Structures are given as C-alpha cells and as structure tokens.
Backbone as JSON Lines, residues from 0, in Angstrom:
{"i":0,"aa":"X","n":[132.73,61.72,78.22],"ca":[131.74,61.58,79.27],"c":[130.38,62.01,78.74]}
{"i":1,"aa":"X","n":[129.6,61.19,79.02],"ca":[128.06,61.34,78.56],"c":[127.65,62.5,79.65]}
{"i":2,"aa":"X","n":[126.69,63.65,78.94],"ca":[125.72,64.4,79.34],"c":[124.46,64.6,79.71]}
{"i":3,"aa":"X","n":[124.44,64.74,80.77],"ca":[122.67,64.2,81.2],"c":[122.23,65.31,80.85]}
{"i":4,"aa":"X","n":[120.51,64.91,80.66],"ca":[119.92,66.33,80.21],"c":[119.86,67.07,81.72]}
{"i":5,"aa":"X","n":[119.61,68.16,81.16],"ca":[119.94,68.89,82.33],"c":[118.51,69.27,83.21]}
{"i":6,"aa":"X","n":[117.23,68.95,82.47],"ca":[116.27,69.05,83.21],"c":[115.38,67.77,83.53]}
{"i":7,"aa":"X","n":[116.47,66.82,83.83],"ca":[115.89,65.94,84.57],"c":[116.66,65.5,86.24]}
{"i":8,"aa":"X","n":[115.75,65.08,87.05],"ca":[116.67,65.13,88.3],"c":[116.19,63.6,88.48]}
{"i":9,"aa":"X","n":[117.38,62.57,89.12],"ca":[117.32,61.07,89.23],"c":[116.44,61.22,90.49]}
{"i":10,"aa":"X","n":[115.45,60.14,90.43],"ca":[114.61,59.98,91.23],"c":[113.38,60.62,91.46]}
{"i":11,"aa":"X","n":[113.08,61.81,90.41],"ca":[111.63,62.4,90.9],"c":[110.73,61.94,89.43]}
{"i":12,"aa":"X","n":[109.9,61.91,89.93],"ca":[108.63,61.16,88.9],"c":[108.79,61.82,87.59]}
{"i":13,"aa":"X","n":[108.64,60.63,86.47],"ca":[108.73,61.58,85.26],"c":[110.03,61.85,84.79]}
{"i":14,"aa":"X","n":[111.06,62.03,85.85],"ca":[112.52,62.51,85.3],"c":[112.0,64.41,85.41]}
{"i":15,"aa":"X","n":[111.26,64.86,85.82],"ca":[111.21,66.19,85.55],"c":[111.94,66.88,86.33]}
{"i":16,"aa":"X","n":[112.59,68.28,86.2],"ca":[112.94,69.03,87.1],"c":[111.9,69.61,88.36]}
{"i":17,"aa":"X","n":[112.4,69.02,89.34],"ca":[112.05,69.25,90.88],"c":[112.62,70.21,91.63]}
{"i":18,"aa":"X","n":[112.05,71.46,91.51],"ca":[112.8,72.51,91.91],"c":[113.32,72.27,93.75]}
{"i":19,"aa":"X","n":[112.11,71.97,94.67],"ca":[112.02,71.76,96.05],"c":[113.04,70.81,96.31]}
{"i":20,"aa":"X","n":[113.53,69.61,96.14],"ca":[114.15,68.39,95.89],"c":[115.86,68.33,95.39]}
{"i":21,"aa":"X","n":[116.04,68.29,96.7],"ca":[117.79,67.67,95.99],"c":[118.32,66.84,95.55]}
{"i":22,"aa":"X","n":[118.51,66.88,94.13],"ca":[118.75,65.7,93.19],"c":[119.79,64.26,93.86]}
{"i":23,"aa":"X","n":[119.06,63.18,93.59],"ca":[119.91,62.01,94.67],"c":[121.33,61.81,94.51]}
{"i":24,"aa":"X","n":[122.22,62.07,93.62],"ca":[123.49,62.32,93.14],"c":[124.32,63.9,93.49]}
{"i":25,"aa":"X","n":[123.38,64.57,94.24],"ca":[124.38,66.13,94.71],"c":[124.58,66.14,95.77]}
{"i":26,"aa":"X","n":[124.92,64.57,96.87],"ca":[125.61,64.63,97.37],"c":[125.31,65.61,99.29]}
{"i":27,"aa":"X","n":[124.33,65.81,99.06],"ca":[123.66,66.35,99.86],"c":[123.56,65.89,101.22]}
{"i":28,"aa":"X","n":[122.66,64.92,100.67],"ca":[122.03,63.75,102.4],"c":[122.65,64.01,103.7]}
{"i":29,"aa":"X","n":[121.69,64.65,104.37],"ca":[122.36,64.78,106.28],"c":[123.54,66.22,106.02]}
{"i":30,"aa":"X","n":[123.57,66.97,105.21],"ca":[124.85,67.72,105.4],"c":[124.75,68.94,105.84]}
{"i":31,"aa":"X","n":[125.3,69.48,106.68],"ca":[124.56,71.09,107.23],"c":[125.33,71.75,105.54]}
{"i":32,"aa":"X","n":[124.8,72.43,104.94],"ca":[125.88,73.37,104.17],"c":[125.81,74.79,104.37]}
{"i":33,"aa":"X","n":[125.92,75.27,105.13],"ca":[125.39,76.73,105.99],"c":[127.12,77.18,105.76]}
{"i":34,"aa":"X","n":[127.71,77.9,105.28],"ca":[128.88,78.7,105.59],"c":[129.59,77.77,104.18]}
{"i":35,"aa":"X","n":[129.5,77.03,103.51],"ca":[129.99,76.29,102.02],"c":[129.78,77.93,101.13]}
{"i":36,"aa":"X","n":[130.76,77.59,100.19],"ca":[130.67,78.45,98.8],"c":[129.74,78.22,98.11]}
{"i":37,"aa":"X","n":[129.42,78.93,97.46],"ca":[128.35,78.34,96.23],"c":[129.21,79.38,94.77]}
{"i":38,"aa":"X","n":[129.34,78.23,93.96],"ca":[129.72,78.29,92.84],"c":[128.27,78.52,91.36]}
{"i":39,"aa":"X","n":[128.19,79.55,91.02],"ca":[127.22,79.0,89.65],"c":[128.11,78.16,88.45]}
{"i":40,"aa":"X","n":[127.58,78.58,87.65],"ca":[128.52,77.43,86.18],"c":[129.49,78.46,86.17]}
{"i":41,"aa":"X","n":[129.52,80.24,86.49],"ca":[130.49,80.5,85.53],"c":[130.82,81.75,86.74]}
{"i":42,"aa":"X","n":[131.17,81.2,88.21],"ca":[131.77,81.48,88.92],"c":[131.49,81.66,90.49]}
{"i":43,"aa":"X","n":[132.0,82.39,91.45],"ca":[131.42,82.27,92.79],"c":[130.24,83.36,92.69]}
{"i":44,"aa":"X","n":[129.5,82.91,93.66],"ca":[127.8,84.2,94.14],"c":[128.17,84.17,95.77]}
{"i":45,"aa":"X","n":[128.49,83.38,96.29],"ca":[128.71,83.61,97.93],"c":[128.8,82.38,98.34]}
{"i":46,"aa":"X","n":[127.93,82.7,99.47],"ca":[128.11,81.57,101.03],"c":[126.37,81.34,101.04]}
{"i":47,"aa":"X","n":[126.71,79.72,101.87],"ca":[125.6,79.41,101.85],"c":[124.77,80.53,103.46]}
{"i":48,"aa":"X","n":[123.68,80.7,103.45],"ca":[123.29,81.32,104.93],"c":[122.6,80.65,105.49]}
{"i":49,"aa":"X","n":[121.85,79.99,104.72],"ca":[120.54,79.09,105.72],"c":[120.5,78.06,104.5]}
{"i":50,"aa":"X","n":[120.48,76.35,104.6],"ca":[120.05,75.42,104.17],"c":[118.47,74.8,104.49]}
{"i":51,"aa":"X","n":[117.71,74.32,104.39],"ca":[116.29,73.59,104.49],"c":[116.58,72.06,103.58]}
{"i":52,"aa":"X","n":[116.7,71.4,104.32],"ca":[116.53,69.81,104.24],"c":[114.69,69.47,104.32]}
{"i":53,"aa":"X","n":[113.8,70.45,104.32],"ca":[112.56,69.93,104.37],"c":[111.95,69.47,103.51]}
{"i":54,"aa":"X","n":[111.42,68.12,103.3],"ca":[110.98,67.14,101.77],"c":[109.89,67.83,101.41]}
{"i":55,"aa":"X","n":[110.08,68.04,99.99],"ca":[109.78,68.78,98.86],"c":[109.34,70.08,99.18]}
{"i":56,"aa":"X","n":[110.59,70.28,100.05],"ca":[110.45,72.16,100.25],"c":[111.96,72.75,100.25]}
{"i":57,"aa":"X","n":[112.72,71.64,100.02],"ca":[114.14,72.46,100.38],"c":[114.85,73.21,99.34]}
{"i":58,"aa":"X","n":[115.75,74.28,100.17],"ca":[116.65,75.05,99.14],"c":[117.6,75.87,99.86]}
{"i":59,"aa":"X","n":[118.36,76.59,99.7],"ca":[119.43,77.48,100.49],"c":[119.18,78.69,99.72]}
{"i":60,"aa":"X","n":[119.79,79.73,100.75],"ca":[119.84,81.2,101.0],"c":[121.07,81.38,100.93]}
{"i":61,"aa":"X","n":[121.87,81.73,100.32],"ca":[123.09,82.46,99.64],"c":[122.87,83.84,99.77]}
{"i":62,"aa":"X","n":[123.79,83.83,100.96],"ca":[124.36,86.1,101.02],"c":[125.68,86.03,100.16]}
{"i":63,"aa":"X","n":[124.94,86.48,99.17],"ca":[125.81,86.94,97.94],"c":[126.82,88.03,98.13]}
{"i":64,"aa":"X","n":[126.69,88.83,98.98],"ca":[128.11,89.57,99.64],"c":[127.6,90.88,98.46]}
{"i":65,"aa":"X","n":[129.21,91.34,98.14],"ca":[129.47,92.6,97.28],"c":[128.68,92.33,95.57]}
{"i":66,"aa":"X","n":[128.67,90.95,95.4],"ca":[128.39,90.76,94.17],"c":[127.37,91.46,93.82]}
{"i":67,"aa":"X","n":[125.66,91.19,93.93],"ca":[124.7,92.01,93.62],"c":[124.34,92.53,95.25]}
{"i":68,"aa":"X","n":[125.23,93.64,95.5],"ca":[124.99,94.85,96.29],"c":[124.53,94.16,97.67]}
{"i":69,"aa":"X","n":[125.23,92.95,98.19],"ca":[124.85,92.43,99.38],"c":[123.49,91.88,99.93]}
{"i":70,"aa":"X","n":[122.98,91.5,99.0],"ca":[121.39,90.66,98.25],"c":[121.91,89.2,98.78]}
{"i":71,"aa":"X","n":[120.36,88.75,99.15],"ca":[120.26,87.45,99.4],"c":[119.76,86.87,98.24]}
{"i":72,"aa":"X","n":[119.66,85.7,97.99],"ca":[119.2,84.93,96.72],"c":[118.59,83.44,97.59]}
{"i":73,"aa":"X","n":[117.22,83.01,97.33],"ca":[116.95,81.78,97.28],"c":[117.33,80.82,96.51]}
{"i":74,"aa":"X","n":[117.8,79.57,96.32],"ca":[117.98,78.87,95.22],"c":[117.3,77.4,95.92]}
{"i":75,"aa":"X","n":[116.84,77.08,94.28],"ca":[115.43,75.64,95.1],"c":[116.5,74.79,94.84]}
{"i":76,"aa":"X","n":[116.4,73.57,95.64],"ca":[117.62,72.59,95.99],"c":[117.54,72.13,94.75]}
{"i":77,"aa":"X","n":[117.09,72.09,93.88],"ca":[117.01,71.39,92.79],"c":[118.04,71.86,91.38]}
{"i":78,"aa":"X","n":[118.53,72.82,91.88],"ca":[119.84,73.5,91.33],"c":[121.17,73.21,91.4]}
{"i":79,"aa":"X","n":[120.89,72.72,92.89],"ca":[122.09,72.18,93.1],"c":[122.64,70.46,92.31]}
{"i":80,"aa":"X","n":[123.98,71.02,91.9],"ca":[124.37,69.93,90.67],"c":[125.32,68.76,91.39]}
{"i":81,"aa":"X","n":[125.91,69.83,92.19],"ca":[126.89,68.73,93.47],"c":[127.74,69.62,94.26]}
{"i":82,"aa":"X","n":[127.83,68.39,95.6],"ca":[128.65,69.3,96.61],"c":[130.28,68.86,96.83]}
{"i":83,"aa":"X","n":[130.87,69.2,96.56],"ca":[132.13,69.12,97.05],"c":[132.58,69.41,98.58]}
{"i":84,"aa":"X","n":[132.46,68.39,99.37],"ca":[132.81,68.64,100.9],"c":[133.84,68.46,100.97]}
{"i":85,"aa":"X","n":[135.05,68.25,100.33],"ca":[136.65,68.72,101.06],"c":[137.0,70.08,100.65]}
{"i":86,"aa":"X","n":[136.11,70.72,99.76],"ca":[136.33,72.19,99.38],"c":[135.14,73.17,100.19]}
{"i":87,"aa":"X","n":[134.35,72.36,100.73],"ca":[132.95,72.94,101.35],"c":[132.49,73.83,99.93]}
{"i":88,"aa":"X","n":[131.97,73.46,98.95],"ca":[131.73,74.21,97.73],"c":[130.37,73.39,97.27]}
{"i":89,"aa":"X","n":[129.29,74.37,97.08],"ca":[128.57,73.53,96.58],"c":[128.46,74.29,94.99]}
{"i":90,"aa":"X","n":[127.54,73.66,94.27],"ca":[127.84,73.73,92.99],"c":[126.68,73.71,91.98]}
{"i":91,"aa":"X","n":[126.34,74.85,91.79],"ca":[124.5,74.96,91.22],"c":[124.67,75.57,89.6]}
{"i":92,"aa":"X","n":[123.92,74.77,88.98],"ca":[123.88,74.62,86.95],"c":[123.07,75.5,86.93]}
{"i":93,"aa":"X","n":[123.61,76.99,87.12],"ca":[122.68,78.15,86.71],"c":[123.73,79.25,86.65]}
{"i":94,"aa":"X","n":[123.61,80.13,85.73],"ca":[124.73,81.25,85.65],"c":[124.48,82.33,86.29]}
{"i":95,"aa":"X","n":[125.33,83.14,86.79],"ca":[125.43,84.27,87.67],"c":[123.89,85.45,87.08]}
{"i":96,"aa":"X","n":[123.61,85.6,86.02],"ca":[122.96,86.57,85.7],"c":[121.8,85.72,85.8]}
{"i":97,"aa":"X","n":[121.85,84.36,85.7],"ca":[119.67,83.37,85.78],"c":[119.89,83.54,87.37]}
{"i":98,"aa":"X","n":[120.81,83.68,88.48],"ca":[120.29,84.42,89.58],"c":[120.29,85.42,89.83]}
{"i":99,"aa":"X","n":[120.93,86.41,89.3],"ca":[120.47,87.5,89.51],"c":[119.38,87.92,89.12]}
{"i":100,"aa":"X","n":[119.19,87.67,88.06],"ca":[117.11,87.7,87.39],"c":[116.21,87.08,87.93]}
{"i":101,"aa":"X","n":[116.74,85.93,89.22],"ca":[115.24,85.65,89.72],"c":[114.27,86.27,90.5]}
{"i":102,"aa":"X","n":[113.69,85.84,90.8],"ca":[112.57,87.25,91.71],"c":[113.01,86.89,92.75]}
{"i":103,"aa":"X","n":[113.13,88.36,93.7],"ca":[113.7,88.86,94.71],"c":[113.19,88.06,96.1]}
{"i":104,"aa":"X","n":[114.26,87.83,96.27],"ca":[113.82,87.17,97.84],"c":[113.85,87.9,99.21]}
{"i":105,"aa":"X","n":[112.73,87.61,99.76],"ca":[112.6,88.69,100.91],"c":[111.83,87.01,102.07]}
{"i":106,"aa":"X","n":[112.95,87.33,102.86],"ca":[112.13,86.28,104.52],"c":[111.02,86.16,104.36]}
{"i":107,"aa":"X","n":[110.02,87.45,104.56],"ca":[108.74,87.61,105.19],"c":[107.97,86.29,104.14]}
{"i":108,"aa":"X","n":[108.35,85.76,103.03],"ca":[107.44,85.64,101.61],"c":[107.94,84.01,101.57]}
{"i":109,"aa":"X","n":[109.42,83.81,101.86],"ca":[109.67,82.36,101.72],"c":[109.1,81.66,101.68]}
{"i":110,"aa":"X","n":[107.6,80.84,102.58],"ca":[106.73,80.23,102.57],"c":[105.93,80.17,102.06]}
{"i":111,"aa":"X","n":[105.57,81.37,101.46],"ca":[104.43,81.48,100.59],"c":[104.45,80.82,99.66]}
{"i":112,"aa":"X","n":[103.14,79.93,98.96],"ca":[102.83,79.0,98.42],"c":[103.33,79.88,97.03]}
{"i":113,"aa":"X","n":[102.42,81.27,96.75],"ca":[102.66,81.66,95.55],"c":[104.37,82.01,95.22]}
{"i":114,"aa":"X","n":[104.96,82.78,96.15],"ca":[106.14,82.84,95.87],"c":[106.94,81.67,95.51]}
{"i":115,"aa":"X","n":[106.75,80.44,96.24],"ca":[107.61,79.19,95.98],"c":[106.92,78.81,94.46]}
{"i":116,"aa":"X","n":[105.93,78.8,94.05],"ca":[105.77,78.17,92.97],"c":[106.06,79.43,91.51]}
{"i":117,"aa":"X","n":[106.15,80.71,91.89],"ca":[107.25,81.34,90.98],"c":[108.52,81.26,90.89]}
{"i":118,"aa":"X","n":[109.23,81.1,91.83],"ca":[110.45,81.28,91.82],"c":[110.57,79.88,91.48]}
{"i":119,"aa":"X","n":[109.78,78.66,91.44],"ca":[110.25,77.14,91.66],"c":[109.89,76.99,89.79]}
{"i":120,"aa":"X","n":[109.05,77.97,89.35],"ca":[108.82,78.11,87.53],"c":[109.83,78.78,86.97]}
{"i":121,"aa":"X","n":[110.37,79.91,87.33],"ca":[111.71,80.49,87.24],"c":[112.78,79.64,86.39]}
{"i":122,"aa":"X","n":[113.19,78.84,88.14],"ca":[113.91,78.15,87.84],"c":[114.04,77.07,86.47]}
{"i":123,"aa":"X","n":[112.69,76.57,86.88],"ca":[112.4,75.48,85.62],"c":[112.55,75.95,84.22]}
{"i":124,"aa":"X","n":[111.92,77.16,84.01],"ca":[111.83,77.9,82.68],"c":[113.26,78.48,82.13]}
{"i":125,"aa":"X","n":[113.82,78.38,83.19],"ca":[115.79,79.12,83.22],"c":[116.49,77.45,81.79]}
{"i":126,"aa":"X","n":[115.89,76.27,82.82],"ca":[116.41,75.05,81.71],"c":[116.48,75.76,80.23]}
{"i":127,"aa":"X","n":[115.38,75.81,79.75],"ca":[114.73,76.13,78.35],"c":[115.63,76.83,77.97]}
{"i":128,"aa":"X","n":[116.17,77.85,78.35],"ca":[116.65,78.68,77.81],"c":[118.29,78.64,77.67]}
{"i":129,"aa":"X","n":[118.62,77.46,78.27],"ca":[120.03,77.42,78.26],"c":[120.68,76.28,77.02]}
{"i":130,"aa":"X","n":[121.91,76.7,76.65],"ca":[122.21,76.18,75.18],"c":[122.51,75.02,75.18]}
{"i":131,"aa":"X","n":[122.83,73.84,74.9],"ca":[122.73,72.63,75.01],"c":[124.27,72.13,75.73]}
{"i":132,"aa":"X","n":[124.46,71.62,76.8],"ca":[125.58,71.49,77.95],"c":[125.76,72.8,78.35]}
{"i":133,"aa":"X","n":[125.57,73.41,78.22],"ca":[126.33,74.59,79.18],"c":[125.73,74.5,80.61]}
{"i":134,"aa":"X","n":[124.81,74.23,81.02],"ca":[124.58,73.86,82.6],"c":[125.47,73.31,83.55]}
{"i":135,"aa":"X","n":[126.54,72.46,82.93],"ca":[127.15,71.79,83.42],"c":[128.38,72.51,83.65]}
C-alpha cells in the first residue's frame, strides 16, 4: 500500500497541511463525534468532549482522563487521519507525547486568533519532525 505524505491534506490549496480543516477522506462529514475514542498513532488519549464542524475553524476537545492528570487537549481537525464509526474511534497521526507538548488549552483562549494560529503551527511543525511513515 502506497503512503501519502503525511503533510498534505486532499482538497486544501497547495496540498498543504490545514490544521482548521478536516481532511476530505477522515470520514467526518455531518458526524457528531462528541463521546468517540480518540486514538493517537501509538495508543488511546481519551474521549472526544466537544467537536466544531465550523469551516476553517474546526477541531475537537479530548478529556484525556487519568492520562496527563485529567487535562483537556485541543486537536485542529486536521489531525484527524480517520474515523471509524462502528468502533466510534476516531484516529489522529500524532503521538501521545506531540500532544502532550502542545500548548495548553484553556476555554477562555480557544478563539483567540493568536492562540489558534500557535497551536495550528504546532501542529504543522510536529509533521517535520516525524520519521518517514510513522504518522500513519
């Protein structure tokens, strides 16, 4: 099976990674995923808590539970790799420790222009650093 690069998402200009944007192949479209698993590459982080379907703003809130000390985590939809709806599992190409290192998510800040466009570079800059397939 052929390997897509991993920082390109089908359908956004350029082929670039679109952090806001759920890639057109993850399966997403119309789906509440609020209470789904979320899987990273190299195991479970939690439950989904809050989804955002809003164009070129969406992403989910994962209460990560016991894992990192009952911490919420943002993740920009653009992480997400695919959803599995007979397992309710969704399924994001980032490893347990590139979320735990992202910058801290707090409600009050979600909107904020500056916060979204760090955490949305984060993400992007997380690609770079990962070894060639292992995203997957």
């Amino acid at each position: 099976m052929e390997r897509l690069d991993p920082r390109t998402t089908p359908g956004t200009p350029a082929g670039r990674f679109d952090p806001w944007r759920y890639r057109d192949d993850a399966g997403v479209t119309g789906i509440d995923l609020v209470g789904y698993k979320v899987e990273a590459s190299d195991g479970g982080i939690g439950k989904v808590d809050q989804a955002s379907h809003e164009v070129n703003s969406s992403y989910l809130v994962v209460d990560t539970g016991p894992w990192i000390f009952g911490k919420k985590v943002m993740l920009p939809a653009g992480t997400v790799n695919r959803v599995d709806h007979d397992e309710r599992t969704v399924h994001v190409d980032r490893s347990k420790d590139q979320i735990k290192a992202a910058p801290e998510y707090d409600v009050s800040t979600d909107t904020d222009p500056a916060y979204r466009e760090r955490l949305g570079g984060y993400y992007d800059d997380t690609y770079s650093s990962l070894p060639p397939g292992t995203a997957w």
